[in-house]
CSV table of C-alpha atoms in Angstrom, one decimal:
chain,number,residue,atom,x,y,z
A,283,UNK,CA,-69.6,10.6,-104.8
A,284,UNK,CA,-72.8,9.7,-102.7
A,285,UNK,CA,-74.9,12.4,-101.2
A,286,UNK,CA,-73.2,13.0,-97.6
A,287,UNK,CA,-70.0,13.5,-99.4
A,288,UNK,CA,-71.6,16.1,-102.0
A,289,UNK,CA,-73.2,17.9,-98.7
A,290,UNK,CA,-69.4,17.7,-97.3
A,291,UNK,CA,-67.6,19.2,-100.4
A,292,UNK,CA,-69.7,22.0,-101.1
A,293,UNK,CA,-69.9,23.0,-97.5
A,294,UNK,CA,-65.7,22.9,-97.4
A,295,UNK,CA,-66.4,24.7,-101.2
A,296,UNK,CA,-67.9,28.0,-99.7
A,297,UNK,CA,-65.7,28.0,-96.0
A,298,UNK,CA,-62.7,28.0,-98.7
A,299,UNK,CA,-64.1,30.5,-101.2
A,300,UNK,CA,-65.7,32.7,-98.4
A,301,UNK,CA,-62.3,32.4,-96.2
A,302,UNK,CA,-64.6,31.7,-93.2
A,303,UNK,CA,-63.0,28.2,-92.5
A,304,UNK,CA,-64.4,27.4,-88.5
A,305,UNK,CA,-60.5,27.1,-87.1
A,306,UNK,CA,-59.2,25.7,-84.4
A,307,UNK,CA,-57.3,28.2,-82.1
A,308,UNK,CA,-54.0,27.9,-82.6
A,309,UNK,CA,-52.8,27.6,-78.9
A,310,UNK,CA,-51.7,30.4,-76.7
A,311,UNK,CA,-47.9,29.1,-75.9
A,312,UNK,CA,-47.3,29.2,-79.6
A,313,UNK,CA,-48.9,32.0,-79.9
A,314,UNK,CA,-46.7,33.9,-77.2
A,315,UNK,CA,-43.7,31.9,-77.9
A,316,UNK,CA,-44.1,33.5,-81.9
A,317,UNK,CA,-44.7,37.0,-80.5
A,318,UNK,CA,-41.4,36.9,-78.1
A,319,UNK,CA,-39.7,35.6,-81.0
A,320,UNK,CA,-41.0,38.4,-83.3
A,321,UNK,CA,-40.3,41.2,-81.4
A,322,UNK,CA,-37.0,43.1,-81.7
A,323,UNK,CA,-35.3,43.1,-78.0
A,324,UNK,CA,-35.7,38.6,-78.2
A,325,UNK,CA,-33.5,36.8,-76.0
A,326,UNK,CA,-32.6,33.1,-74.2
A,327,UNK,CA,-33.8,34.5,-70.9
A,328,UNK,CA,-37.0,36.0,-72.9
A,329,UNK,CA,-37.8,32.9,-74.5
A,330,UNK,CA,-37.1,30.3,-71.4
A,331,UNK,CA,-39.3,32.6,-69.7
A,332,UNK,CA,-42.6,32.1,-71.7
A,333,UNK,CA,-41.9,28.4,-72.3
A,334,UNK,CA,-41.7,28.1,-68.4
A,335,UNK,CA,-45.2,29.1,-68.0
A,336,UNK,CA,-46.0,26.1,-70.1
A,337,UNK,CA,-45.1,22.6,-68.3
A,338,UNK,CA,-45.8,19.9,-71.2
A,339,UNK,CA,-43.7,22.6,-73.2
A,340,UNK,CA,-41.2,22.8,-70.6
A,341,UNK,CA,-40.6,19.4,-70.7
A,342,UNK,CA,-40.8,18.8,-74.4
A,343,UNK,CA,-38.0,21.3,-75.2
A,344,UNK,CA,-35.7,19.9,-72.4
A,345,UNK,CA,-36.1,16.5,-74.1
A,346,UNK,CA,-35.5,17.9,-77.4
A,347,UNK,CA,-32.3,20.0,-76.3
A,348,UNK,CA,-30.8,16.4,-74.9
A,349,UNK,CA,-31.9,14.5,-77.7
A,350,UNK,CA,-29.5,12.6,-79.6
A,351,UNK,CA,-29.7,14.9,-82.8
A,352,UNK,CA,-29.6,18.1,-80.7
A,353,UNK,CA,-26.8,17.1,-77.9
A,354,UNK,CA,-23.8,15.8,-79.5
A,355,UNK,CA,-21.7,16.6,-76.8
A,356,UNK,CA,-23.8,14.6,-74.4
A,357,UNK,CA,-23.3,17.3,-71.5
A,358,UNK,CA,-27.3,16.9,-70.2
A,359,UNK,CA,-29.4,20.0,-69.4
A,360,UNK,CA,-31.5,21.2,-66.8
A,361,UNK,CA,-32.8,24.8,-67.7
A,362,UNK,CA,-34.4,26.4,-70.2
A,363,UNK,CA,-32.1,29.4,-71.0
A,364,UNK,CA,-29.5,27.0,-71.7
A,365,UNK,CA,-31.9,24.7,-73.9
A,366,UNK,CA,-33.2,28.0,-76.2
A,367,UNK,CA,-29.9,28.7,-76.6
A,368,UNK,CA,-28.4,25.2,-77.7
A,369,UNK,CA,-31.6,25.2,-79.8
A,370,UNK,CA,-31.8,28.2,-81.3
A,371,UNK,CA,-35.2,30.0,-81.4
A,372,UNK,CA,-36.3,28.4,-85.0
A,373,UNK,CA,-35.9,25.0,-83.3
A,374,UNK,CA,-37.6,26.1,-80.2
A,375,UNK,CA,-40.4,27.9,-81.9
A,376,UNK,CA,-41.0,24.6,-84.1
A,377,UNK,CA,-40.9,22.4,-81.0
A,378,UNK,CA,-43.8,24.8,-79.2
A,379,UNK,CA,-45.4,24.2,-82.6
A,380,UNK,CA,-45.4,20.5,-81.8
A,381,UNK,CA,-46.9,20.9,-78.6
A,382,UNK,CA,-49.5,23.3,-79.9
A,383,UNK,CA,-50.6,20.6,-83.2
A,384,UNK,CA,-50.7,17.6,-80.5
A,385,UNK,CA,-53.3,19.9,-78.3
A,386,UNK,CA,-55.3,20.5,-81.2
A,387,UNK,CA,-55.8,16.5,-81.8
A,388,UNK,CA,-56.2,15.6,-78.1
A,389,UNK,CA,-59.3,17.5,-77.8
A,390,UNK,CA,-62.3,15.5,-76.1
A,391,UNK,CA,-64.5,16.3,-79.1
A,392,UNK,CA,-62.1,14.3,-81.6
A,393,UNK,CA,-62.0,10.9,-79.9
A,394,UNK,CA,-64.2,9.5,-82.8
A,395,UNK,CA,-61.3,10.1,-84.8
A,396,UNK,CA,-58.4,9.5,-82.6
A,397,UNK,CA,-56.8,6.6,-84.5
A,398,UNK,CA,-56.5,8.6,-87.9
A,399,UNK,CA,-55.3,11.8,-86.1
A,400,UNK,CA,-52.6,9.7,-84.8
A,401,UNK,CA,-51.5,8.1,-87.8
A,402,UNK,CA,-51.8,11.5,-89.4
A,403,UNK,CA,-49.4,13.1,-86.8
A,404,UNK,CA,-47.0,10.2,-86.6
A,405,UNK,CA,-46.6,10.6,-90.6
A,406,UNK,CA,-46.1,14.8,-90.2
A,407,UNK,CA,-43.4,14.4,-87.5
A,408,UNK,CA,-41.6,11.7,-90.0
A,409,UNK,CA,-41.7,14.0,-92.9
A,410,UNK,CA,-40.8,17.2,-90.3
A,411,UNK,CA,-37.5,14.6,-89.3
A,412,UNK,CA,-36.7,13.8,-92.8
A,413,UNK,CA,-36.9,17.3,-94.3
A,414,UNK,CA,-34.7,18.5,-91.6
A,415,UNK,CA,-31.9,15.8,-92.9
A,416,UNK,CA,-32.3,16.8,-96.7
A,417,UNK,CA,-32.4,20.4,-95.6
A,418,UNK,CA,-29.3,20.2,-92.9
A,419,UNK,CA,-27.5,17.9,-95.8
A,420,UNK,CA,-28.3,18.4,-99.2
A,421,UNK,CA,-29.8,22.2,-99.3
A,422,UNK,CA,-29.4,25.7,-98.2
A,423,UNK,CA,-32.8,25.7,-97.2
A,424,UNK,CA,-33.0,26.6,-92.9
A,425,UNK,CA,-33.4,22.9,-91.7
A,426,UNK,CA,-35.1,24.1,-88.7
A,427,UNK,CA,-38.0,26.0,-91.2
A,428,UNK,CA,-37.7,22.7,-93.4
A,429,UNK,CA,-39.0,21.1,-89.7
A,430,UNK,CA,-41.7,23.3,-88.9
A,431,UNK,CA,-43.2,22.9,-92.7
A,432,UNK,CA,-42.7,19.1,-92.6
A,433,UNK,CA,-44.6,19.5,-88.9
A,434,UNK,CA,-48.0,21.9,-90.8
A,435,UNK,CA,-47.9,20.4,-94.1
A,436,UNK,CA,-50.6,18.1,-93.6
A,437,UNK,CA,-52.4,20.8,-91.3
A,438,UNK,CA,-55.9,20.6,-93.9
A,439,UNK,CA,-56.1,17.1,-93.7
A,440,UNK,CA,-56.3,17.2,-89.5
A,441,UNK,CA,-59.3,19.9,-90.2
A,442,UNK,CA,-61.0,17.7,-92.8
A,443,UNK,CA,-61.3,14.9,-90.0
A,444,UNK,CA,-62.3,17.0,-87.7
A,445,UNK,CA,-65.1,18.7,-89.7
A,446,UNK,CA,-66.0,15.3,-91.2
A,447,UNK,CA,-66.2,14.0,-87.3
A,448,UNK,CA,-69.9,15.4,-87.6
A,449,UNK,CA,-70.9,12.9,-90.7
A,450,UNK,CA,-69.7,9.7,-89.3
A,451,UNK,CA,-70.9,8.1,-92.2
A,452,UNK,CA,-68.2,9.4,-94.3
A,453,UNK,CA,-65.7,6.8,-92.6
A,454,UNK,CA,-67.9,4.4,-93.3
A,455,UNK,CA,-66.1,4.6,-97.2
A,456,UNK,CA,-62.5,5.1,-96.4
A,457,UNK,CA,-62.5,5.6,-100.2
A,458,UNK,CA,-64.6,8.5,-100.1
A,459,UNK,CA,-62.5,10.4,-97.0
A,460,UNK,CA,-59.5,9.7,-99.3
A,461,UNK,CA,-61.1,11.2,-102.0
A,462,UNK,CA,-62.0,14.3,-100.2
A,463,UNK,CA,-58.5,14.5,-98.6
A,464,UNK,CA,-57.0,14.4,-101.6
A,465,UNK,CA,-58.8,16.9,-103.2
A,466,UNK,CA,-59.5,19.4,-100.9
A,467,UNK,CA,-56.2,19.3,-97.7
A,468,UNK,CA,-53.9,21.4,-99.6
A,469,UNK,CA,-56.2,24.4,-100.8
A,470,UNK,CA,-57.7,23.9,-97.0
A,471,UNK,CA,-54.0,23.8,-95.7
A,472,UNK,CA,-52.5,26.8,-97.3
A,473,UNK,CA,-55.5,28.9,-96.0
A,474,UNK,CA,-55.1,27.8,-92.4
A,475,UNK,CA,-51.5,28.9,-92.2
A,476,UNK,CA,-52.7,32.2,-93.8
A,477,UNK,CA,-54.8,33.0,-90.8
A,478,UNK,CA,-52.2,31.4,-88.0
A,479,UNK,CA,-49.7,34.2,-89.7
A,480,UNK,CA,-46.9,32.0,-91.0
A,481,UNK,CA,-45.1,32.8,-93.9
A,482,UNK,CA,-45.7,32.8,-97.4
A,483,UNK,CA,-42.8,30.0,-97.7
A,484,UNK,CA,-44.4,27.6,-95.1
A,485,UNK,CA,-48.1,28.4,-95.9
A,486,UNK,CA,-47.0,27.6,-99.4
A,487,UNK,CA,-45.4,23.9,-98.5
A,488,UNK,CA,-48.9,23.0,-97.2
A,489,UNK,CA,-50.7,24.0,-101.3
A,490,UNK,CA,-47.6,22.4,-102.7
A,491,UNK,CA,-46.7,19.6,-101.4
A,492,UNK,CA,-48.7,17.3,-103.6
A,493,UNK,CA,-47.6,18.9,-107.2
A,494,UNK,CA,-44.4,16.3,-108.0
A,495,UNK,CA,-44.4,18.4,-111.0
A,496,UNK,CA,-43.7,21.6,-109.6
A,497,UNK,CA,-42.3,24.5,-111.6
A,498,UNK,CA,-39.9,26.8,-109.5
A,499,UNK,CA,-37.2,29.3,-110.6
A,500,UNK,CA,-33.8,29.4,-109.3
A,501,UNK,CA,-32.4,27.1,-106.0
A,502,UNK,CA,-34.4,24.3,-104.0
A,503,UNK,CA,-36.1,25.5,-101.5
A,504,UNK,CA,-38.3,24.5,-98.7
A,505,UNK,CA,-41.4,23.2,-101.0
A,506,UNK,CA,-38.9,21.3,-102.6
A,507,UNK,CA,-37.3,19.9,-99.5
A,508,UNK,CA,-41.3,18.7,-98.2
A,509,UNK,CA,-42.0,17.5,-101.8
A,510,UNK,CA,-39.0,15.0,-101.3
A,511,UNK,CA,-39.1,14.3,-97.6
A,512,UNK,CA,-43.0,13.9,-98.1
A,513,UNK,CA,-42.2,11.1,-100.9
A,514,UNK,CA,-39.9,9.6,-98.6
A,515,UNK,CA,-42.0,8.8,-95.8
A,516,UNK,CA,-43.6,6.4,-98.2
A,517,UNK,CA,-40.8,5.1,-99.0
A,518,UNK,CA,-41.4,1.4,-98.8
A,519,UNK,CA,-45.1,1.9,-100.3
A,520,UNK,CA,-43.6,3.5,-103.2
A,521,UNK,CA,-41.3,0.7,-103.8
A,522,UNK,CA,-38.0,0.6,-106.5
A,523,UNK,CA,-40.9,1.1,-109.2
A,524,UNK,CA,-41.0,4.1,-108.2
A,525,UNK,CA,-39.8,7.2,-111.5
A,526,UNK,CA,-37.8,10.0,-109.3
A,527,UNK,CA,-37.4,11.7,-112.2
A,528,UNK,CA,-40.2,12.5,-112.9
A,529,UNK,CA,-40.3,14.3,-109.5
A,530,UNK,CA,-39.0,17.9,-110.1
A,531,UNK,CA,-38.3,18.7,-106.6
A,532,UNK,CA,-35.9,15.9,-106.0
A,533,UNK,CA,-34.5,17.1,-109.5
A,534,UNK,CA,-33.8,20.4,-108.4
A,535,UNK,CA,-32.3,19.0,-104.8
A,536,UNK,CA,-30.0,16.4,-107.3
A,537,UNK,CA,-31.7,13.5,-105.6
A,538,UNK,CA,-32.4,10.2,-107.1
A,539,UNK,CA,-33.7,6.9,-106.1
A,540,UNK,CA,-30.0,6.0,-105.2
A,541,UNK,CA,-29.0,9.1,-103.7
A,542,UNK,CA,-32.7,9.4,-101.2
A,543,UNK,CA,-32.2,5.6,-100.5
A,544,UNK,CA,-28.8,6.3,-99.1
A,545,UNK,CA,-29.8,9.2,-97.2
A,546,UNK,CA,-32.8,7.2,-95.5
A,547,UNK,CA,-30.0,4.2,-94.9
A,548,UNK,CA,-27.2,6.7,-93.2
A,549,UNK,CA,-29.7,9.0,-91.3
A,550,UNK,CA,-31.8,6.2,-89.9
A,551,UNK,CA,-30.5,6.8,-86.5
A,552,UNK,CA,-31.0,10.5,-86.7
A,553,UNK,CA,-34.5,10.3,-87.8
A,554,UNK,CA,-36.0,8.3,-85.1
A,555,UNK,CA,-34.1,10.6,-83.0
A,556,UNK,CA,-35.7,13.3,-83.8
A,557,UNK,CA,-39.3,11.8,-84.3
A,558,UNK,CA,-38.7,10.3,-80.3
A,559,UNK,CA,-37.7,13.8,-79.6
A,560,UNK,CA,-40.7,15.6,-81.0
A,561,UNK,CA,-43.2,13.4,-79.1
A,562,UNK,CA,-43.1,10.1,-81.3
């Protein structure tokens, strides 16, 4: 590790041990769109109501609600009521969420680092569409809470970039900011969903997701679900090499190579749909 990336570490070393990690703001529609969904009198009309005051979210949740995977009846809609309510408020919530990660990585100040926030973002919306077709299919885990946690489980890896933005010469070794991804995005991760008040589940997708070894009592759940999903956006990477069994999550889900390869091969279609529909 050469000098600037020692400077790097220990600087992430004490924000993480100190808990003073320099966030972004999680943005206000999600912000208001959690609180409406949090409180006790919640309704369609409620719901519609903030997302109206937002028209990027507007728009995203109308194309989500007529999406392939969301509209099977393919009867097309035009308000927002009638959206949250084909939706559900897990699904809307998760699409807000969307909205609110993709503002975070347009800032002006990350244009140095456009190119790896976009692969970064195309490869969380992949794992968010997969996770919701293991979930939906193979699980009792909430599909639409396997979505959201395939959406933030890469969340420490966006705030590496960012804070590595300010040592350009880091990306000079694309080793080296794989090295520090690697080591740091999941401690960095959990931490950040901490503060943005998600739950222990999804905040805990984001330390885990990484551990293919993972020891956990009782049924599958979400971690497990991200684990797989996670895996299986590198699917062709990985290649028929790759030792399944070895992968405790997939274990626990009943998953192996031939059963995730089937999956992938009969929810194709589904998959793109709902990658197109959350902005990819």
């Amino acid at each position: 590790m050469n000098d600037i990336a020692f400077e790097f570490v220990q600087q992430l070393g004490t924000e993480l041990s100190t808990g003073n990690l320099k966030l972004p703001a999680f943005p206000d529609v999600a912000v208001r769109v959690k609180q409406v969904l949090e409180s006790d009198d919640v309704s369609a009309d409620k719901v519609a109501k903030v997302v109206g005051s937002d028209p990027v979210l507007t728009a995203r949740l109308l194309k989500v609600a007529n999406s392939n995977f969301a509209n099977r009846s393919g009867a097309q809609i035009k308000d927002l009521r009638t959206a949250v309510a084909r939706l559900g408020y897990d699904l809307a919530y998760s699409t807000a969420v969307s909205i609110a990660v993709e503002q975070i990585m347009d800032s002006k100040s990350v244009d140095t680092i456009r190119d790896q926030l976009k692969a970064l973002w195309q490869h969380s919306v992949n794992v968010s569409a997969i996770a919701y077709v293991i979930a939906k299919n193979h699980s009792n885990v909430n599909p639409d809470e396997a979505m959201l946690a395939g959406l933030l489980h890469d969340i420490g890896k966006y705030y590496i970039y960012t804070r590595a933005k300010d040592h350009p010469e880091l990306f000079d070794n694309p080793e080296s900011i794989e090295e520090l991804q690697k080591n740091w995005h999941t401690g960095i991760g959990h931490a950040i969903l901490e503060a943005w008040h998600f739950s222990d589940d999804i905040a805990n997708t984001a330390s885990d997701h990484d551990d293919l070894q993972r020891v956990h009592l009782g049924k599958p759940d979400v971690t497990d679900v991200i684990i797989t999903a996670n895996l299986c956006a590198y699917w062709e990477k990985l290649g028929d090499d790759f030792d399944w069994d070895k992968v405790t999550a997939s274990q626990r889900l009943n998953l192996d190579h031939a059963a995730i390869q089937a999956i992938l091969e009969a929810s194709g279609e589904e998959i793109q749909s709902i990658m197109r529909a959350l902005g990819c």
